[in-house]
XYZ file of C-alpha atoms in Angstrom:
369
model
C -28.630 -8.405 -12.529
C -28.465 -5.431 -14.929
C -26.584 -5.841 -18.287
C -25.150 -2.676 -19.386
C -23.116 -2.137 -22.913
C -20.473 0.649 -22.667
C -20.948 2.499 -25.633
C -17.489 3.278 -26.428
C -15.173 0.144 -25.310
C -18.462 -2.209 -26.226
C -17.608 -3.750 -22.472
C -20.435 -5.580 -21.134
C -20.625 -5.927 -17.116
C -23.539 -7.689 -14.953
C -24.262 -5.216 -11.930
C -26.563 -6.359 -9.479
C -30.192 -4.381 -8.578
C -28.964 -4.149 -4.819
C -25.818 -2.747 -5.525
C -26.865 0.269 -8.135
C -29.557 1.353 -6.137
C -27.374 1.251 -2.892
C -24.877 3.670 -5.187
C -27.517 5.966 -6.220
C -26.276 9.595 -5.741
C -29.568 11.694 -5.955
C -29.913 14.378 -3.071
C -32.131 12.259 -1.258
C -29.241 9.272 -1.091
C -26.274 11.139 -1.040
C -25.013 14.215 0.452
C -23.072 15.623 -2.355
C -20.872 18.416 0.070
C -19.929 15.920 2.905
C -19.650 13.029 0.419
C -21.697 10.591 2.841
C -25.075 8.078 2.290
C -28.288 9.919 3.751
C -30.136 6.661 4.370
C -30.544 3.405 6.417
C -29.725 0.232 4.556
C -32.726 -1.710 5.490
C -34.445 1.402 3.441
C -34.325 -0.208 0.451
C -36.618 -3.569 -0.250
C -34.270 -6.472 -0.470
C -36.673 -6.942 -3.941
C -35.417 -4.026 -5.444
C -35.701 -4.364 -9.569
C -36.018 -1.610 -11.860
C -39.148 -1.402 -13.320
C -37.597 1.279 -16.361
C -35.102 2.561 -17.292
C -33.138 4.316 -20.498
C -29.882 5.763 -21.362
C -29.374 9.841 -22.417
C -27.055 12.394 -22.988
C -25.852 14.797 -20.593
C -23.186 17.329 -20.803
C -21.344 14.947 -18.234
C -21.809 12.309 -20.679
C -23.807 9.191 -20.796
C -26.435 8.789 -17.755
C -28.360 6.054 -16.752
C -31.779 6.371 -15.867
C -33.531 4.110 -13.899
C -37.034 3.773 -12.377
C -37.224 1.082 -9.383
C -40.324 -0.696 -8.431
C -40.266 1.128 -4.947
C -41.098 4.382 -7.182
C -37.162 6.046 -6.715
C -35.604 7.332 -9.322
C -32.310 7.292 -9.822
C -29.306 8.648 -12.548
C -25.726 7.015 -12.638
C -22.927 7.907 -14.715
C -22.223 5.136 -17.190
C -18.177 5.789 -16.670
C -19.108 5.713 -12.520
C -21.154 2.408 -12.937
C -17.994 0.860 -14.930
C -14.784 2.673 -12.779
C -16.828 1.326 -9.820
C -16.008 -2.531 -10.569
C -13.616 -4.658 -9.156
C -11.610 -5.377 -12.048
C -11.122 -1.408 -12.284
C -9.561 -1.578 -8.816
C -7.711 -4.244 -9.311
C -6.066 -2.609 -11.885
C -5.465 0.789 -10.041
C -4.178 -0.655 -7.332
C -1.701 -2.974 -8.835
C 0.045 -0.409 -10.139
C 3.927 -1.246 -9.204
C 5.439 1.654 -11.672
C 4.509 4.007 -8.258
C 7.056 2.068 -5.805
C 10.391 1.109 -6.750
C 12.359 -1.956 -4.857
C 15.709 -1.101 -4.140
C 19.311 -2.539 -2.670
C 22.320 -0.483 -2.017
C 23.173 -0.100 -5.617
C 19.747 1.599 -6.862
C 19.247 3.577 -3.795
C 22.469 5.879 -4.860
C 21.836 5.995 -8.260
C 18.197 7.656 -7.307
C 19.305 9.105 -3.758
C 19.134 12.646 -5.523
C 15.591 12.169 -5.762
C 15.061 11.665 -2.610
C 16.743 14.819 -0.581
C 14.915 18.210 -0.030
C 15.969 21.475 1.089
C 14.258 22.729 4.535
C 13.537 26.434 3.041
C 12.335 25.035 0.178
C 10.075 22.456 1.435
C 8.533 25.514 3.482
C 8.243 28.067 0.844
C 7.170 25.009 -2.000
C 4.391 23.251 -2.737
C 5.639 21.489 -5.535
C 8.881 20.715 -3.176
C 6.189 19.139 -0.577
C 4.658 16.818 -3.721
C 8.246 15.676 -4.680
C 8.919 15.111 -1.155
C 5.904 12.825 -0.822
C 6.287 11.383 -3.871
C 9.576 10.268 -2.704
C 8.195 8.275 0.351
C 5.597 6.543 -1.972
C 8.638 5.576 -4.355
C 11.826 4.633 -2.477
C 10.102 4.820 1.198
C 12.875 7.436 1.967
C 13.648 11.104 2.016
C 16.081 13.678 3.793
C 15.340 17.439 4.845
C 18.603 18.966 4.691
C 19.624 21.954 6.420
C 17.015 22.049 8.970
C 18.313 23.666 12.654
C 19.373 20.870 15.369
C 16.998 21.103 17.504
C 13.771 19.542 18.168
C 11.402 22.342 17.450
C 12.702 22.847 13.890
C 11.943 19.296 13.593
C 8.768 19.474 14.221
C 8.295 22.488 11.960
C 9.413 20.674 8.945
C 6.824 17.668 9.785
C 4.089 19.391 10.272
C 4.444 21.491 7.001
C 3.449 17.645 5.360
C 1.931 15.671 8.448
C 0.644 15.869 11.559
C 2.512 14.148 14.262
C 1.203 10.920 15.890
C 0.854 10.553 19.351
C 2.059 7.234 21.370
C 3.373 6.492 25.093
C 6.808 7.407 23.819
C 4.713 11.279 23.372
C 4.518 13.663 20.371
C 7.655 14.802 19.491
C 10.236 12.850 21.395
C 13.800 13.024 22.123
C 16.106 9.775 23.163
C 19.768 9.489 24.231
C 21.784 6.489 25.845
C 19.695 7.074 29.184
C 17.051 4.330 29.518
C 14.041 6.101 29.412
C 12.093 3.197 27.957
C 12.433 -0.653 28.247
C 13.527 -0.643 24.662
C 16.624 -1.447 22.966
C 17.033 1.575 21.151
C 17.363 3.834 24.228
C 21.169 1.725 24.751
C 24.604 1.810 22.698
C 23.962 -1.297 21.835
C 23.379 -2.294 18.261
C 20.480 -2.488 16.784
C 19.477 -4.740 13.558
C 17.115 -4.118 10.954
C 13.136 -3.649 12.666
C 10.195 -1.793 11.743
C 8.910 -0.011 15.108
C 5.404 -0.582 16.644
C 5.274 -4.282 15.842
C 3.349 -4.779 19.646
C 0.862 -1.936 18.194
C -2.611 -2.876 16.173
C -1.799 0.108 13.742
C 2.154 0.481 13.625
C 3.097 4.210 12.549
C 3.148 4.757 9.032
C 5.981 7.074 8.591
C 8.923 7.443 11.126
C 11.016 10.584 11.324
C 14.470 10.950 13.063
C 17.164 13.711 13.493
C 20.511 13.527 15.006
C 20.834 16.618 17.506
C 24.352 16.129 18.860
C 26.959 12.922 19.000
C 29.383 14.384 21.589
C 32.904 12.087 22.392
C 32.671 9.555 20.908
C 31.985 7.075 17.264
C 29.977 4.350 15.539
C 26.595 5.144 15.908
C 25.888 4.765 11.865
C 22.621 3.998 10.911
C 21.662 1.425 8.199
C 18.115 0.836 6.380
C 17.328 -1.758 3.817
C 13.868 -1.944 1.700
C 11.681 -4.754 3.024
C 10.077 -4.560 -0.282
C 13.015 -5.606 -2.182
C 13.735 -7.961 0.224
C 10.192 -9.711 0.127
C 9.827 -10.028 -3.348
C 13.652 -11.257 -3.577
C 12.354 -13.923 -1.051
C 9.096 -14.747 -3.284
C 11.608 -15.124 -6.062
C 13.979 -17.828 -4.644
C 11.426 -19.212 -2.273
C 7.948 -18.608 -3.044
C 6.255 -21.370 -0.375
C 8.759 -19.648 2.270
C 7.072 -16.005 0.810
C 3.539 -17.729 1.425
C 4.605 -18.742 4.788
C 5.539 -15.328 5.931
C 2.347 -13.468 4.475
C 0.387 -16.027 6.032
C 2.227 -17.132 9.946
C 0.954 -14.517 12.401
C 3.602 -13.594 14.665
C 3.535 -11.910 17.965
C 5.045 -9.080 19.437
C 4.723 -7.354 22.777
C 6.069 -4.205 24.702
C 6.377 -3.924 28.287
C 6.975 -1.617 30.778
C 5.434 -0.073 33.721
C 2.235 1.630 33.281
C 2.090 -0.235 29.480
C 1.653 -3.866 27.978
C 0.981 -3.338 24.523
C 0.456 -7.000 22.305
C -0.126 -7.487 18.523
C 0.028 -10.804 16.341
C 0.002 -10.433 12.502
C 2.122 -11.796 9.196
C 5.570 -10.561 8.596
C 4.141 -9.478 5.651
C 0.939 -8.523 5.302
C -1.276 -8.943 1.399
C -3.348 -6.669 -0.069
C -6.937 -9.294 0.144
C -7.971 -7.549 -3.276
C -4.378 -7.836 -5.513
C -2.333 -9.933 -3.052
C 0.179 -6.633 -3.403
C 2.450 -6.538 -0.290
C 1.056 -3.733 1.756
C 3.119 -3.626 5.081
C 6.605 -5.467 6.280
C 6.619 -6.087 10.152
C 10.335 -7.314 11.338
C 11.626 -7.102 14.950
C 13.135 -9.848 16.455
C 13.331 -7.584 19.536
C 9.821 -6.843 20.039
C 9.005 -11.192 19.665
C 6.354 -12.556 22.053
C 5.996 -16.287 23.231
C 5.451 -17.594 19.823
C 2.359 -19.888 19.905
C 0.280 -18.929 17.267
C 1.162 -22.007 15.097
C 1.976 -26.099 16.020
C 5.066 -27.367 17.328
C 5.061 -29.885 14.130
C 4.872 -26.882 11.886
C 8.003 -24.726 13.920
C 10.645 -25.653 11.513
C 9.030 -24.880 8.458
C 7.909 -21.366 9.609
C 11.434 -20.955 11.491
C 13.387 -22.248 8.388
C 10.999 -19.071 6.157
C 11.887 -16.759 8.426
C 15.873 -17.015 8.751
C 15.680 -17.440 4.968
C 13.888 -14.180 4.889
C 16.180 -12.446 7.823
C 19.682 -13.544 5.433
C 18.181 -11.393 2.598
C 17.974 -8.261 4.931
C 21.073 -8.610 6.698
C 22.679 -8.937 3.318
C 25.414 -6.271 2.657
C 24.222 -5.678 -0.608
C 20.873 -4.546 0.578
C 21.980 -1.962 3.426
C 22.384 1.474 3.273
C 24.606 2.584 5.247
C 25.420 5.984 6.280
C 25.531 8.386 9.369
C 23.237 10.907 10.517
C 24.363 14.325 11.354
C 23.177 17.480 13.046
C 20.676 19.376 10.224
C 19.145 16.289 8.068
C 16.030 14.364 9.000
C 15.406 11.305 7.644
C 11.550 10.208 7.344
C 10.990 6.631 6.087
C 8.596 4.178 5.708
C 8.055 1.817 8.320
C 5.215 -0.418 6.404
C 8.548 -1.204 4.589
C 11.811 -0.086 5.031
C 13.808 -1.487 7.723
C 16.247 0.989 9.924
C 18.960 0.027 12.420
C 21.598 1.366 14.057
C 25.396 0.425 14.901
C 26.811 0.395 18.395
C 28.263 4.300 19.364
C 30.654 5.468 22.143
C 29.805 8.560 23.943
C 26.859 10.364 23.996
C 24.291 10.673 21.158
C 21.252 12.654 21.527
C 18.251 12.085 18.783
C 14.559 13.335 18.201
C 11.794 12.372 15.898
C 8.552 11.593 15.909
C 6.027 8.827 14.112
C 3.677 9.772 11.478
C -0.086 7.761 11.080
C -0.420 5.276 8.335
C -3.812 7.102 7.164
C -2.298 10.829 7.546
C 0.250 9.774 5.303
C -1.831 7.980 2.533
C -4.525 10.636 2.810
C -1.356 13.463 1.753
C -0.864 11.334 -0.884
C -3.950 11.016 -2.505
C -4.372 14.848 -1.920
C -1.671 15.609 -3.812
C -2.727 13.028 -6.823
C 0.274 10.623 -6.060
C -2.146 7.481 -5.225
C -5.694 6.863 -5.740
């Protein structure tokens, strides 16, 4: 291990000989334009030590220098060697000020922040930052004023995100007929889910749009943040909370030509700052639960109605309807959506959006690290 002093904070950190040679970023290591390693592992001797090394000044500021006994050379920044630790990510990613949990009250004292203009999110790229800002915050936001029809819809997606494609297609429009084996293509109601639990990589983002409701009523949509609801749960329960993050629970679609299964936690951990990272809720979508002992069913079943009386609770829904001209895009790593029973006939589009795509706008736009 290395001891290095930072000069200014006076922190002292212990970095091991394998790991600062591994992060060596001279042109022979590292391709500076694609941002990728040049070299096999098993490259370096597994008795790498330096053999001498020294500090100097750069313009860049302080650099490491070090000589190792294989006759490399490498510089590191001293601020790279020290951002690069874990408690530095620890404490970048548990930044909380970014999201903010909400119930029905909160969400319409902030629901101002959360609705954009069509033109303006086309003409705007300060619009399109607010916009994804928005989804990293609540895990909601509206384009209002955008045509009724599904190739407007697609127009103001793709001006953030490309569009994800499934079985269920690109861009894809539903109605009352049963196109799929799935609950939502009925007038049935629908409670609080997060689509793509049967998936290994559920969609990050989903988007829908109300083309036409035609004769009839009802039909009001409702979405409530799992986020609040999790950490509400943690709060009065926190061994039913460790349940839940830890109980994998499967989930299956099925029709012809598809059989799509997926088991994981109702709410999934970050490993590195135990940060919730993803809410997965469909009682729909539930395979044959066997993943756990019969002795332990209670317990786990016990967690999770617990947990299910928090999100069906009034004073977490929002409830409102959707009309011809306003897409809603949401989160569905953690807001839940759902749907009340309609008469006549209701025609929708939308579309899902990729976990990755989403984060990687984000991070573009300096929102997340």
């Amino acid at each position: 291990m290395l001891e290095i002093k930072h000069s200014q904070s006076q922190e002292i950190i212990k970095v091991n000989y394998f790991w600062l040679r591994d992060h060596c970023r001279c042109p022979r290591c590292y391709n500076a334009e694609t941002k990728q390693k040049r070299y096999n592992l098993l490259d370096i001797p597994r008795e790498i030590k330096p053999e001498a090394g020294g500090v100097k000044y750069l313009k860049d500021g302080l650099v490491l220098e070090v000589t190792w006994n294989d006759g490399h050379v490498s510089e590191y920044g001293i601020d790279f060697i020290f951002n690069s630790q874990l408690p530095q990510l620890i404490k970048r990613k548990s930044n909380s000020t970014l999201k903010t949990p909400w119930n029905l009250p909160i969400i319409l004292q902030n629901e101002r922040h959360c609705r954009f203009r069509f033109t303006e999110l086309l003409s705007s790229d300060s619009v399109v930052r607010d916009y994804v800002a928005a989804l990293v915050r609540y895990g909601i936001a509206f384009i209002d004023n955008v045509p009724a029809n599904t190739t407007m819809t697609e127009m103001a997606v793709r001006r953030v995100f490309p569009v994800m494609k499934t079985f269920f297609g690109e861009m894809f429009t539903f109605s009352d007929a049963a196109d799929h084996a799935d609950t939502a293509y009925t007038k049935e109601y629908l409670g609080s889910h997060t689509d793509n639990t049967y998936f290994c990589d559920a969609a990050g983002l989903q988007v829908l749009h109300c083309l036409q409701h035609l004769n009839g009523e009802g039909g009001e949509n409702f979405f409530v943040d799992g986020l609040h609801c999790a950490l509400e749960l943690k709060r009065r329960n926190p061994k039913a909370f460790e349940l839940l993050t830890r109980v994998h629970l499967p989930a299956e679609y099925i029709e012809e030509g598809q059989h799509h299964t997926h088991s994981a936690p109702m709410i999934r951990l970050d490993p590195v700052t135990q940060e919730i990272i993803q809410l997965r809720l469909n009682v729909y979508d539930r395979a044959v639960f066997n993943t756990i002992p019969q002795e332990e069913m209670f317990e786990f079943y016990e967690a999770f109605c617990e947990f299910l009386e928090i999100v069906q609770s009034p004073d977490n829904q929002w409830r409102f309807k959707l009309y011809p001209g306003t897409i809603v895009v949401f989160d569905n790593w953690r807001v839940y959506h759902g749907r009340y029973s309609y008469t006549g006939s209701r025609t929708m589009t939308g579309c899902y959006i990729q976990r990755t795509d989403f984060l990687s706008k984000a991070r573009i736009l300096g929102i997340i690290d």
